[in-house]
Short mmCIF file of C-alpha atoms in Angstrom, two decimals:
data_model
loop_
_atom_site.label_atom_id
_atom_site.label_comp_id
_atom_site.label_asym_id
_atom_site.label_seq_id
_atom_site.Cartn_x
_atom_site.Cartn_y
_atom_site.Cartn_z
CA UNK A 824 2.91 -17.63 -7.13
CA UNK A 825 2.35 -14.52 -4.41
CA UNK A 826 4.94 -13.44 -2.42
CA UNK A 827 3.23 -11.94 1.74
CA UNK A 828 5.49 -9.18 2.66
CA UNK A 829 4.72 -8.65 6.21
CA UNK A 830 6.39 -6.51 8.70
CA UNK A 831 4.79 -8.16 12.38
CA UNK A 832 1.76 -9.72 11.55
CA UNK A 833 3.79 -12.98 10.60
CA UNK A 834 1.32 -15.70 11.50
CA UNK A 835 -1.13 -14.01 9.03
CA UNK A 836 1.05 -13.37 6.55
CA UNK A 837 2.21 -17.38 6.62
CA UNK A 838 -1.95 -18.41 6.44
CA UNK A 839 -2.42 -16.34 2.85
CA UNK A 840 0.78 -17.53 1.79
CA UNK A 841 -0.11 -21.26 2.63
CA UNK A 842 -4.05 -20.33 1.34
CA UNK A 843 -2.57 -18.83 -2.05
CA UNK A 844 0.33 -21.14 -2.72
CA UNK A 845 2.36 -18.47 -1.95
CA UNK A 846 4.97 -17.82 0.46
CA UNK A 847 5.72 -15.28 2.98
CA UNK A 848 8.71 -12.99 3.43
CA UNK A 849 10.07 -10.44 6.52
CA UNK A 850 9.41 -6.48 4.86
CA UNK A 851 9.91 -3.52 7.61
CA UNK A 852 9.28 -0.84 5.19
CA UNK A 853 10.84 1.22 8.22
CA UNK A 854 14.32 -0.21 7.85
CA UNK A 855 16.57 -0.30 4.64
CA UNK A 856 18.18 -3.46 5.16
CA UNK A 857 14.63 -4.95 5.88
CA UNK A 858 14.15 -4.30 2.63
CA UNK A 859 17.76 -5.48 1.41
CA UNK A 860 17.39 -8.38 2.60
CA UNK A 861 14.05 -9.05 0.91
CA UNK A 862 15.07 -8.03 -2.12
CA UNK A 863 17.82 -10.48 -1.90
CA UNK A 864 15.36 -12.83 -1.22
CA UNK A 865 13.20 -12.26 -4.13
CA UNK A 866 16.29 -12.61 -6.43
CA UNK A 867 17.52 -15.65 -5.11
CA UNK A 868 14.04 -17.15 -5.71
CA UNK A 869 13.15 -19.19 -8.98
CA UNK A 870 10.66 -17.01 -10.18
CA UNK A 871 10.96 -14.14 -11.99
CA UNK A 872 9.16 -11.23 -9.79
CA UNK A 873 5.84 -10.29 -12.26
CA UNK A 874 4.56 -6.85 -10.14
CA UNK A 875 4.32 -5.59 -6.24
CA UNK A 876 1.08 -4.36 -4.41
CA UNK A 877 1.72 -1.57 -2.60
CA UNK A 878 -0.65 -2.08 0.35
CA UNK A 879 1.01 -1.47 3.80
CA UNK A 880 0.57 1.50 5.42
CA UNK A 881 0.02 2.24 9.69
CA UNK A 882 -3.41 3.39 10.59
CA UNK A 883 -4.30 6.97 10.48
CA UNK A 884 -4.33 8.94 13.75
CA UNK A 885 -7.39 10.52 13.61
CA UNK A 886 -6.40 14.33 14.85
CA UNK A 887 -7.39 17.53 12.89
CA UNK A 888 -4.28 18.32 11.13
CA UNK A 889 -2.35 20.71 13.16
CA UNK A 890 -2.82 18.50 16.40
CA UNK A 891 -1.12 14.96 15.20
CA UNK A 892 0.64 13.53 17.14
CA UNK A 893 3.94 13.49 17.25
CA UNK A 894 6.18 11.39 14.39
CA UNK A 895 2.71 10.99 13.12
CA UNK A 896 3.82 12.35 9.78
CA UNK A 897 7.32 10.46 9.70
CA UNK A 898 5.55 7.26 10.28
CA UNK A 899 2.93 7.48 7.45
CA UNK A 900 5.56 8.46 5.26
CA UNK A 901 8.03 6.02 6.43
CA UNK A 902 6.36 3.33 5.39
CA UNK A 903 3.97 5.06 2.24
CA UNK A 904 6.71 6.60 0.28
CA UNK A 905 10.67 6.35 1.37
CA UNK A 906 10.00 2.50 2.18
CA UNK A 907 7.96 2.18 -0.68
CA UNK A 908 10.61 4.24 -2.97
CA UNK A 909 13.23 1.65 -1.85
CA UNK A 910 11.39 -1.18 -2.56
CA UNK A 911 10.65 -0.33 -5.66
CA UNK A 912 14.13 0.08 -5.84
CA UNK A 913 15.75 -3.19 -5.92
CA UNK A 914 12.17 -4.99 -7.37
CA UNK A 915 11.67 -2.16 -10.77
CA UNK A 916 15.47 -1.87 -11.57
CA UNK A 917 17.21 -4.99 -10.41
CA UNK A 918 14.40 -8.16 -10.88
CA UNK A 919 11.86 -6.52 -13.24
CA UNK A 920 14.09 -3.93 -15.41
CA UNK A 921 16.29 -7.25 -17.22
CA UNK A 922 13.40 -8.64 -18.78
CA UNK A 923 11.75 -5.16 -19.31
CA UNK A 924 8.39 -5.80 -18.50
CA UNK A 925 6.70 -6.14 -14.70
CA UNK A 926 3.62 -4.02 -13.27
CA UNK A 927 2.82 -1.92 -9.96
CA UNK A 928 -0.03 -1.77 -7.99
CA UNK A 929 -0.37 1.21 -5.67
CA UNK A 930 -3.13 0.97 -3.09
CA UNK A 931 -4.00 5.12 -2.04
CA UNK A 932 -7.29 6.21 -1.00
CA UNK A 933 -10.95 7.61 -1.25
CA UNK A 934 -9.82 9.48 2.31
CA UNK A 935 -7.67 11.35 0.32
CA UNK A 936 -10.75 13.23 -1.77
CA UNK A 937 -9.30 12.75 -5.84
CA UNK A 938 -12.70 13.27 -6.49
CA UNK A 939 -13.83 15.65 -4.12
CA UNK A 940 -13.21 16.81 -0.44
CA UNK A 941 -10.74 14.96 1.28
CA UNK A 942 -11.34 13.13 4.63
CA UNK A 943 -11.42 15.37 7.93
CA UNK A 944 -9.01 14.14 10.62
CA UNK A 945 -6.51 12.30 8.91
CA UNK A 946 -3.70 14.31 7.27
CA UNK A 947 -0.79 12.42 7.72
CA UNK A 948 -2.53 9.23 5.89
CA UNK A 949 -3.42 11.84 3.32
CA UNK A 950 -0.52 13.06 3.23
CA UNK A 951 1.24 10.25 2.74
CA UNK A 952 -1.14 8.35 0.29
CA UNK A 953 -0.10 11.46 -2.18
CA UNK A 954 3.72 11.12 -2.09
CA UNK A 955 2.63 7.69 -2.83
CA UNK A 956 1.08 8.79 -5.54
CA UNK A 957 3.66 11.05 -6.54
CA UNK A 958 5.96 8.25 -6.39
CA UNK A 959 3.45 6.42 -8.41
CA UNK A 960 3.59 8.86 -10.98
CA UNK A 961 7.26 9.83 -11.67
CA UNK A 962 7.64 5.68 -11.39
CA UNK A 963 5.15 5.69 -14.60
CA UNK A 964 7.00 8.85 -15.87
CA UNK A 965 10.67 6.90 -16.12
CA UNK A 966 9.95 3.76 -16.55
CA UNK A 967 7.49 3.71 -20.18
CA UNK A 968 7.52 -0.55 -20.51
CA UNK A 969 5.99 -0.63 -16.57
CA UNK A 970 2.23 -0.84 -16.04
CA UNK A 971 2.05 1.63 -12.85
CA UNK A 972 -1.65 1.28 -11.20
CA UNK A 973 -3.53 2.59 -8.83
CA UNK A 974 -6.63 1.73 -6.66
CA UNK A 975 -8.26 4.13 -4.59
CA UNK A 976 -11.02 2.44 -1.75
CA UNK A 977 -13.19 3.44 0.29
CA UNK A 978 -13.33 2.28 4.27
CA UNK A 979 -12.94 -1.07 4.01
CA UNK A 980 -13.25 -3.80 6.90
CA UNK A 981 -10.00 -4.32 8.23
CA UNK A 982 -8.14 -3.71 11.46
CA UNK A 983 -6.91 -0.59 10.39
CA UNK A 984 -10.71 0.45 11.07
CA UNK A 985 -10.38 0.17 14.84
CA UNK A 986 -8.47 3.66 14.46
CA UNK A 987 -11.80 4.65 14.28
CA UNK A 988 -13.97 5.72 17.09
CA UNK A 989 -17.38 2.91 16.68
CA UNK A 990 -19.92 5.40 17.00
CA UNK A 991 -18.39 7.38 13.59
CA UNK A 992 -18.25 4.09 11.46
CA UNK A 993 -21.72 3.32 12.46
CA UNK A 994 -22.68 7.19 10.82
CA UNK A 995 -20.40 6.32 7.96
CA UNK A 996 -22.36 2.82 7.65
CA UNK A 997 -25.60 4.61 7.86
CA UNK A 998 -24.39 7.11 5.55
CA UNK A 999 -23.06 5.47 2.99
CA UNK A 1000 -24.24 1.91 3.41
CA UNK A 1001 -21.52 -1.31 3.85
CA UNK A 1002 -17.78 -0.75 3.85
CA UNK A 1003 -15.84 -3.09 1.08
CA UNK A 1004 -14.74 -6.14 1.67
CA UNK A 1005 -10.95 -7.32 1.46
CA UNK A 1006 -12.42 -9.19 -1.05
CA UNK A 1007 -13.24 -7.11 -3.23
CA UNK A 1008 -10.18 -4.60 -2.52
CA UNK A 1009 -8.78 -7.63 -3.62
CA UNK A 1010 -10.46 -8.06 -7.38
CA UNK A 1011 -9.87 -4.36 -8.18
CA UNK A 1012 -6.21 -4.98 -7.85
CA UNK A 1013 -6.51 -8.24 -9.94
CA UNK A 1014 -8.63 -6.19 -12.51
CA UNK A 1015 -5.56 -3.97 -12.57
CA UNK A 1016 -3.25 -6.42 -12.96
CA UNK A 1017 -4.84 -8.76 -15.75
CA UNK A 1018 -5.73 -5.19 -17.78
CA UNK A 1019 -9.38 -5.48 -17.24
#
């Protein structure tokens, strides 16, 4: 039974929960009290927690690295790394460790340039995604029983594209073809979870 965490998109989270037979849960990764309340809510549920998908991220501020807006790196780091660490602290240690079974899928980004050059003008986002990768590597090293996976989609047809100029997006589509869909990314996540 999926639980969809949300910081501000309650209506969308509830719609997805209704469609999937799940539940929506308030979860703001920038607020420790919200993370703790979400863990308490999960701990009080009838079902065991099978796993966590770390998919939250603010849209990137599009600017050269040394011209990032004030607070951009902090904002990205708080959600992608510090907030994810707080969530995993409760989810893994409290809810999964007693059974010694579970999984975590972290959503990274093709923009990181793991297979080549990183994307330009997305420095805060890219740095934070590398921080998330480090968190996942450390988690994998310390919890041998936990299945830790990553998915690194490229441009995906979501509201995050609103951070970009439409002319740039048109150029990217013309050069590389259609962007991924949320369903395609979800299939990649499920392939990790199901061991495919």
